Short mmCIF file of C-alpha atoms and ligand atoms in Angstrom, two decimals:
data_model
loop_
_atom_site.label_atom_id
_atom_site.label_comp_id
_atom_site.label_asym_id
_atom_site.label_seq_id
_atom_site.Cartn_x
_atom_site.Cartn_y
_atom_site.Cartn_z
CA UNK A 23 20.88 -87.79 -75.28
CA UNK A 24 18.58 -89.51 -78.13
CA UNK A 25 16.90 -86.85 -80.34
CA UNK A 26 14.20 -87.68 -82.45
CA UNK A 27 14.18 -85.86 -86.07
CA UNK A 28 12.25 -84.12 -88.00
CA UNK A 29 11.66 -82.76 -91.55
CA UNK A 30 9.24 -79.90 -92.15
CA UNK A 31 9.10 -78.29 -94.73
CA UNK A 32 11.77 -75.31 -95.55
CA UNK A 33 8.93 -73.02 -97.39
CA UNK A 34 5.80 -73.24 -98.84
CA UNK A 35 2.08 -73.74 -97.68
CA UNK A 36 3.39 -76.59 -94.86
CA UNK A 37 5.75 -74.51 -92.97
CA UNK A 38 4.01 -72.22 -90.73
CA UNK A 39 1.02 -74.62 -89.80
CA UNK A 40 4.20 -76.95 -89.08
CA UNK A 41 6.11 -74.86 -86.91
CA UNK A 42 2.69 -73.95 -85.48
CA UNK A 43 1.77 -77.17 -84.45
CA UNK A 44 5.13 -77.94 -82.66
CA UNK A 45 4.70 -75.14 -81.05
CA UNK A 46 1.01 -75.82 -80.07
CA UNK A 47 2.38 -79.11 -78.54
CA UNK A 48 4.92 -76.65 -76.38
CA UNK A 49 7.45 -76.82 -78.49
CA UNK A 50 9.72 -74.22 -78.96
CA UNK A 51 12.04 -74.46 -81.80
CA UNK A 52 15.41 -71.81 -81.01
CA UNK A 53 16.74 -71.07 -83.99
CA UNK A 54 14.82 -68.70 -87.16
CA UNK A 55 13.91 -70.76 -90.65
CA UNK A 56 16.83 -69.50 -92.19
CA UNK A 57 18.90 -72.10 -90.56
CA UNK A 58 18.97 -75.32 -91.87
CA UNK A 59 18.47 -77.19 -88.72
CA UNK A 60 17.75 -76.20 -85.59
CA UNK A 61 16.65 -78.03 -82.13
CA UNK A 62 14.11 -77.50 -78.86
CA UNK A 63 15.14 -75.98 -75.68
CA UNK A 64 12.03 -78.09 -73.85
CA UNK A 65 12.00 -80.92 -76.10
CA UNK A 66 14.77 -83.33 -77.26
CA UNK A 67 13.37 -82.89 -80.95
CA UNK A 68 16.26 -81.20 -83.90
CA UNK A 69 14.03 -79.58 -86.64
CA UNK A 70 15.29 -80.05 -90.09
CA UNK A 71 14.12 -77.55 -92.18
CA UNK A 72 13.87 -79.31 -96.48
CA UNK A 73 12.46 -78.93 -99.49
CA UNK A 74 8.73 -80.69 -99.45
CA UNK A 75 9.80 -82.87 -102.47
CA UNK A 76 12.63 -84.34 -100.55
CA UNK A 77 11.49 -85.24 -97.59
CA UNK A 78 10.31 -88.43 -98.46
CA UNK A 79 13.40 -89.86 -99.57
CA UNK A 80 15.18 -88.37 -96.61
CA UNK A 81 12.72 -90.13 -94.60
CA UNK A 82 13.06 -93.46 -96.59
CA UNK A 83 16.77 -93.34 -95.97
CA UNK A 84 16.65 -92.45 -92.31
CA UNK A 85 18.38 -89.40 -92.33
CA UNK A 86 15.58 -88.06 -90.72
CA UNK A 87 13.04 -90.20 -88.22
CA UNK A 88 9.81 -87.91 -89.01
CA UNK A 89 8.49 -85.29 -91.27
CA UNK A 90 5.34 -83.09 -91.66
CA UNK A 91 4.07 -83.71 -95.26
CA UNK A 92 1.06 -83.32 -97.69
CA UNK A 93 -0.45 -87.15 -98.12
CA UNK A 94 -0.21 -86.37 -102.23
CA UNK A 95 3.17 -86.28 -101.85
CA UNK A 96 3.67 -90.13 -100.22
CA UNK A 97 0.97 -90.96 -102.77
CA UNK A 98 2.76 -89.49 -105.44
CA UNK A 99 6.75 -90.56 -104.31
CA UNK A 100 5.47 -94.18 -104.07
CA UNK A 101 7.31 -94.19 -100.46
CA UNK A 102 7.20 -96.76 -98.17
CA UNK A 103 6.87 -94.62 -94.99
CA UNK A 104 3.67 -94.63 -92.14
CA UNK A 105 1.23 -92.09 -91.13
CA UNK A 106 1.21 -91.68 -88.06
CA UNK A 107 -1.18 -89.02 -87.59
CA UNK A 108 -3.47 -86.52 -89.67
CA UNK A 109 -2.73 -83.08 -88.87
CA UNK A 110 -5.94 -81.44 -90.68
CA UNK A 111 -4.26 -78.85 -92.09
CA UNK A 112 -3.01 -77.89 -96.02
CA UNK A 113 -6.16 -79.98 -97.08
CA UNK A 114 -6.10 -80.29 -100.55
CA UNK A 115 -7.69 -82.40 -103.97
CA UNK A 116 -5.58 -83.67 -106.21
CA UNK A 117 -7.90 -83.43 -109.28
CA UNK A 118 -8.75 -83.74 -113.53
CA UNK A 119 -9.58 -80.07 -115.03
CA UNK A 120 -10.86 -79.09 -118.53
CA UNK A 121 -11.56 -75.84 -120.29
CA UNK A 122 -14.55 -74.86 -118.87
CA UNK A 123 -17.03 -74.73 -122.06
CA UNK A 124 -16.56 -78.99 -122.69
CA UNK A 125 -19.05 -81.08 -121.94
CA UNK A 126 -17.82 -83.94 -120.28
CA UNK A 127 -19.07 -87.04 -119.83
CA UNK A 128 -17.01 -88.86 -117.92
CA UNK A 129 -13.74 -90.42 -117.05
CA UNK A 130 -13.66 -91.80 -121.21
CA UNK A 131 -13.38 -88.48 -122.01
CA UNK A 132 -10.07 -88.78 -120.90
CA UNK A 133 -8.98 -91.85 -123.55
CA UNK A 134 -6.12 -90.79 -125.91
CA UNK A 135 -5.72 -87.07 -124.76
CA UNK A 136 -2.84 -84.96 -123.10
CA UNK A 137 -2.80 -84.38 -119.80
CA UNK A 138 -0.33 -81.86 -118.10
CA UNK A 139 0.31 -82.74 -114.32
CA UNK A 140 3.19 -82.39 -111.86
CA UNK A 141 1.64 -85.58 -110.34
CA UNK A 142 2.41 -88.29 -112.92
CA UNK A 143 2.69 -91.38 -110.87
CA UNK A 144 -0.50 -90.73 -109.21
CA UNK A 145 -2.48 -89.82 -112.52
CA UNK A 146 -0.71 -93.02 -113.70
CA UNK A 147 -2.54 -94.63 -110.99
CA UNK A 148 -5.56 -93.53 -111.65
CA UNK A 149 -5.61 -94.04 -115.91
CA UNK A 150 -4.90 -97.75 -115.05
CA UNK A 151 -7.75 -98.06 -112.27
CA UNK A 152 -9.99 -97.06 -114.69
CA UNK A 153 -8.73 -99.03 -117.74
CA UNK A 154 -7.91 -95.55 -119.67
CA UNK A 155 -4.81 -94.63 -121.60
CA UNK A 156 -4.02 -90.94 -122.09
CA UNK A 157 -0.74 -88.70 -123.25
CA UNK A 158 0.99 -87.82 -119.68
CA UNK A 159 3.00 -84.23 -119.83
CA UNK A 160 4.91 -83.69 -116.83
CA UNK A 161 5.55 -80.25 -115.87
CA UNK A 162 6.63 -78.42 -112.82
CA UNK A 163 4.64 -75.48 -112.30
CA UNK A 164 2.02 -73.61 -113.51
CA UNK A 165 0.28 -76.72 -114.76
CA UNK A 166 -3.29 -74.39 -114.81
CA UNK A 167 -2.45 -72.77 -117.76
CA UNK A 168 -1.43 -75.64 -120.15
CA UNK A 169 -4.69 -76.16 -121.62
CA UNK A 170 -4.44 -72.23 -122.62
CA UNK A 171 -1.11 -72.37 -124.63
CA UNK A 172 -1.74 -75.81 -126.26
CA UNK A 173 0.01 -78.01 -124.33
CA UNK A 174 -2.47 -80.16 -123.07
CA UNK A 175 -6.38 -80.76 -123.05
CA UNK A 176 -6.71 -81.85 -119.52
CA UNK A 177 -4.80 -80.74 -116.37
CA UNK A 178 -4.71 -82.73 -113.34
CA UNK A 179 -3.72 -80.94 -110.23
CA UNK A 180 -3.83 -80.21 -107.34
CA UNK A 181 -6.65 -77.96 -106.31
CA UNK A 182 -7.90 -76.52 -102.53
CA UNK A 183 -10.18 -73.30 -102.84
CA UNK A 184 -10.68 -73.65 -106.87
CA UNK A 185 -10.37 -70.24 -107.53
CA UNK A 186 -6.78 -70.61 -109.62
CA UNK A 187 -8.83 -73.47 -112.02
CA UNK A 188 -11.71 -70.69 -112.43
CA UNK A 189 -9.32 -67.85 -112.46
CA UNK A 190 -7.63 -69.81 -115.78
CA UNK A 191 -10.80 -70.61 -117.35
CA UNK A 192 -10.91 -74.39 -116.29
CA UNK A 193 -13.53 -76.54 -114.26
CA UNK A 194 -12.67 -79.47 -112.06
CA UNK A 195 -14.37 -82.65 -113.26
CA UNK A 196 -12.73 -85.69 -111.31
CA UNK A 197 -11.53 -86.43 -108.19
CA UNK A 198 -8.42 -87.95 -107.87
CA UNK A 199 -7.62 -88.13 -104.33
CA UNK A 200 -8.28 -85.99 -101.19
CA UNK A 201 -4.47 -85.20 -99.27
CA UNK A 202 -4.06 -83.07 -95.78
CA UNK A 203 -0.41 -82.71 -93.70
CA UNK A 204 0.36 -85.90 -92.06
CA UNK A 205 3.16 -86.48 -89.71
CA UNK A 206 5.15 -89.54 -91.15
CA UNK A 207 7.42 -91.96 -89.95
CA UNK A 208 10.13 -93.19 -91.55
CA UNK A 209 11.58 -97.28 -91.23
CA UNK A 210 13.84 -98.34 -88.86
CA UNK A 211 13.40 -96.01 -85.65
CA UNK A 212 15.48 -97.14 -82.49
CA UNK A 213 13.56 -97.94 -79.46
CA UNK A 214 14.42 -94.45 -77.62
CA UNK A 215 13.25 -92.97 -81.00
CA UNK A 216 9.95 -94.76 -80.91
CA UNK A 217 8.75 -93.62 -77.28
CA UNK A 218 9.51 -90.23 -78.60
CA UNK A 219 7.48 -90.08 -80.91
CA UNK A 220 4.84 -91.49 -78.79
CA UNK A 221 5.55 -88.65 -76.81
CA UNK A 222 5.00 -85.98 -79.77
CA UNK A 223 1.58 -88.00 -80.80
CA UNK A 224 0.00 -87.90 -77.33
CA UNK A 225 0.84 -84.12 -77.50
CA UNK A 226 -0.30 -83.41 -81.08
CA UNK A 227 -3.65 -85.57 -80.14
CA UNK A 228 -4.33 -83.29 -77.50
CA UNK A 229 -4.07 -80.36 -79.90
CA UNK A 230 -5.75 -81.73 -82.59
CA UNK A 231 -8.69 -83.09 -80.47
CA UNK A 232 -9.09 -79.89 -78.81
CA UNK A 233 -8.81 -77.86 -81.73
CA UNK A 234 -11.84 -79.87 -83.43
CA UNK A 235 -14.00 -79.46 -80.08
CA UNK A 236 -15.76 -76.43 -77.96
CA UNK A 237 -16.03 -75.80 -74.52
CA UNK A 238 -20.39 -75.18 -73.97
CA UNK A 239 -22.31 -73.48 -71.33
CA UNK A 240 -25.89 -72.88 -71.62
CA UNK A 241 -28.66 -71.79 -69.08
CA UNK A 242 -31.52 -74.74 -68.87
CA UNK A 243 -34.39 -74.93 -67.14
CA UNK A 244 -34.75 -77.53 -64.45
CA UNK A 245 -37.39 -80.06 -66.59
CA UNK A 246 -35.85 -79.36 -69.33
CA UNK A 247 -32.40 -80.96 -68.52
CA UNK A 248 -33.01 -84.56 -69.91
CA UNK A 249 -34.39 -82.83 -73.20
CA UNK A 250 -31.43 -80.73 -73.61
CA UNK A 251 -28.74 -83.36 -72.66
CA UNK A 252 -30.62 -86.22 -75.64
CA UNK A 253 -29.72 -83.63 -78.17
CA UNK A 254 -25.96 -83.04 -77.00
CA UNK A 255 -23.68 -85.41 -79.08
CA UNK A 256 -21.56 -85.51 -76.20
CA UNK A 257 -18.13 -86.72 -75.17
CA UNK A 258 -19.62 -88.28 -71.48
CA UNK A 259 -22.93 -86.73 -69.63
CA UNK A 260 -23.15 -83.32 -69.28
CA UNK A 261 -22.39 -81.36 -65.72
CA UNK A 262 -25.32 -79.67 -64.55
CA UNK A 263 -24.89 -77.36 -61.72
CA UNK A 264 -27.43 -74.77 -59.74
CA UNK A 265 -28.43 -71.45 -60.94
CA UNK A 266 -29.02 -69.01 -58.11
CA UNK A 267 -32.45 -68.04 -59.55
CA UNK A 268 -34.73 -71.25 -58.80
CA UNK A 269 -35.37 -73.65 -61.36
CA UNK A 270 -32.37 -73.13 -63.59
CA UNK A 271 -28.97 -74.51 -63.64
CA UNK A 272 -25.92 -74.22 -66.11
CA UNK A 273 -25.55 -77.09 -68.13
CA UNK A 274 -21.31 -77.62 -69.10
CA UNK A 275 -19.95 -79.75 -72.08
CA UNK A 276 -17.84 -80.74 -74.48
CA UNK A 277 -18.45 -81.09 -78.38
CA UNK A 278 -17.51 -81.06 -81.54
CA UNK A 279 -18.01 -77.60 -83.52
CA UNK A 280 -19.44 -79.09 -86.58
CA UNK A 281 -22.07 -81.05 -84.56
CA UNK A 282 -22.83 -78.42 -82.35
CA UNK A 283 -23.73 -76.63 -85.32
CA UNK A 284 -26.28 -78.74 -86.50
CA UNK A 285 -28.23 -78.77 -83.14
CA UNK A 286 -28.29 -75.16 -82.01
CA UNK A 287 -31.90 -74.65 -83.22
CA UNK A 288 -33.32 -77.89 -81.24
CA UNK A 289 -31.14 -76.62 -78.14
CA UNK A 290 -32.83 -73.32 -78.38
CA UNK A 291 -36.33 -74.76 -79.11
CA UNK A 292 -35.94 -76.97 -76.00
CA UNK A 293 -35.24 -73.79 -73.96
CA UNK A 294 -31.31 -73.41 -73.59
CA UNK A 295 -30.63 -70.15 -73.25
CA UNK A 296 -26.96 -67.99 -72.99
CA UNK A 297 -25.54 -70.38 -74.97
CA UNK A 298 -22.01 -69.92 -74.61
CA UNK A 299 -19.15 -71.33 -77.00
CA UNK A 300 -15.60 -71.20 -75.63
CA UNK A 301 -12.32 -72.51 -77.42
CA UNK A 302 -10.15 -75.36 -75.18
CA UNK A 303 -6.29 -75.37 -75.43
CA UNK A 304 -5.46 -78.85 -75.00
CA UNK A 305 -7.42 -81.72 -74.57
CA UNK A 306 -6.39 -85.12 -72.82
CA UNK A 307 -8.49 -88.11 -72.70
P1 AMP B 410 4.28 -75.87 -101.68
O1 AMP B 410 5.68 -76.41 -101.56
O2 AMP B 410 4.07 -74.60 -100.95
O3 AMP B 410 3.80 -75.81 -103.10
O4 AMP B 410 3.33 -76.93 -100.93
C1 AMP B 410 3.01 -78.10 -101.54
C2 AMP B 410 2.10 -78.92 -100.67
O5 AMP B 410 1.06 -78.11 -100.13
C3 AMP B 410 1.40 -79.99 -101.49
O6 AMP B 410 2.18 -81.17 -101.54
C4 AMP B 410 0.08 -80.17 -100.76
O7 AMP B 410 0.21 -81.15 -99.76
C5 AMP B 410 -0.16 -78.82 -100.10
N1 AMP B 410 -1.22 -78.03 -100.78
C6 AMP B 410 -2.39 -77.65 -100.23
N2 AMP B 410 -3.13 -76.96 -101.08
C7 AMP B 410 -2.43 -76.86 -102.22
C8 AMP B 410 -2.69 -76.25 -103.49
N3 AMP B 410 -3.80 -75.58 -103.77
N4 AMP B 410 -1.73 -76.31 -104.44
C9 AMP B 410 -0.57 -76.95 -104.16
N5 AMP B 410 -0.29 -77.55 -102.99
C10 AMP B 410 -1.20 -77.53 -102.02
#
């Protein structure tokens, strides 16, 4: 029988929202990490567990038909390989940082001086959008504290909560680009590989759609219905149904979180009342 497979990352910040998300999509993956490859008992998926760096040259070469990996990474490996989906997870910058008492003034700052980065084809990228020339140091780790030793009078990389950059005395003053976990396909899948995949998407769609939405129940009263339901940014028209006191019912929907957060004042100014917010496992459109 055709397997599809995939890369996700061995260790590091990737893995366990990886393995989550298969398993999310019902997914159960038999063997522990410590193996280096190991398959699904309900899905004909092998796992192949590799170093992030790697994977997109495995991919290239079609040793492997998919992989879970940080956008930066494609960016930065120059890869030909397709996203397939965004996975919303590991969301990171990958940005310019200076010691924190220079006044900047903008990207010319940059003209002429070192720059310490892990990310050099991607800061490449970026000096020669921008017309600028600068010293490029690449190093492997701990880029943060070049600027503290010597080595270099910019960093760029790559930042998510900021606290390391303030934590080494530095302040982030570009943007380079803005990555999250993607699952990637490689070139060259077979046909059988292909309607896989399509198989894995529609399931990772219904976790990822459901994940950004809420399940909502509120108490409205009768006239107040069409009020309510104009504020809702809704996925179709909400249900109403009967409360057993008169003039009420319970109003049902679907929405996303981050809007629904923006319109819980009106909803309770209009008269919804026992609002209630419930999480939904899986959502198919
Ligand atoms: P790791 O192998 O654990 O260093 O993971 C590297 C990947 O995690 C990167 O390629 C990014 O896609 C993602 N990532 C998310 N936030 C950060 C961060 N603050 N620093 C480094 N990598 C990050």
């Amino acid at each position: 029988m055709n397997k599809l497979k995939i890369a996700i990352q061995k260790s590091g910040r990737l893995n366990e929202d990886s393995i989550g998300i298969l398993k999310s999509c019902g997914i159960y993956i038999d063997n522990g990490k410590d193996q280096l490859k190991a398959s699904a008992s309900n899905f004909p998926i092998d796992v192949l567990y590799l170093r992030n760096s790697d994977i997109p040259q495995y991919l290239e070469d079609g040793v492997v038909d998919v992989a879970i990996v940080g956008e930066n990474l494609l960016i930065e490996k120059e890869k030909q390989v397709e996203i397939v989906e965004h996975l919303g997870f590991s969301k990171c910058k990958l940005s310019l940082a200076v010691p924190k008492d220079v006044d900047y003034p903008g990207p010319e700052y940059l003209q002429g001086k070192k720059i310490a980065t892990s990310y050099p084809n991607t800061l490449k990228q970026y000096l020669k959008k921008n017309k600028l020339e600068a010293e490029i140091h690449v190093i492997s780790g701990s880029v943060e504290i070049a600027p503290n030793i010597g080595l270099a009078d910019v960093i760029c990389d790559l930042v998510s909560s900021g606290s390391t950059l303030f934590k080494n005395g530095l302040k982030e003053v570009e943007e380079i680009l803005h990555s999250d976990a993607c699952l990637v396909k490689g070139p060259g899948l077979t046909e059988e590989s292909e309607e896989l995949l399509a198989k894995l998407v529609f399931r990772m769609q219904a976790v990822l759609r459901a994940k950004r939405s809420k399940y909502v129940l509120m108490n409205v009263p009768n006239d107040k219905i069409q009020e309510v339901s104009n504020l809702l940014p809704v996925l179709k028209s909400p249900t109403v149904m009967p409360l057993a006191i008169e003039g009420w019912s319970s109003l049902h929907t679907v929405i996303d979180e981050k809007a629904f957060w923006e319109v819980i004042d009106k909803l309770k100014g209009s008269g919804a009342e026992g609002i209630l917010i419930v999480p939904i496992e899986k959502m198919v459109l």
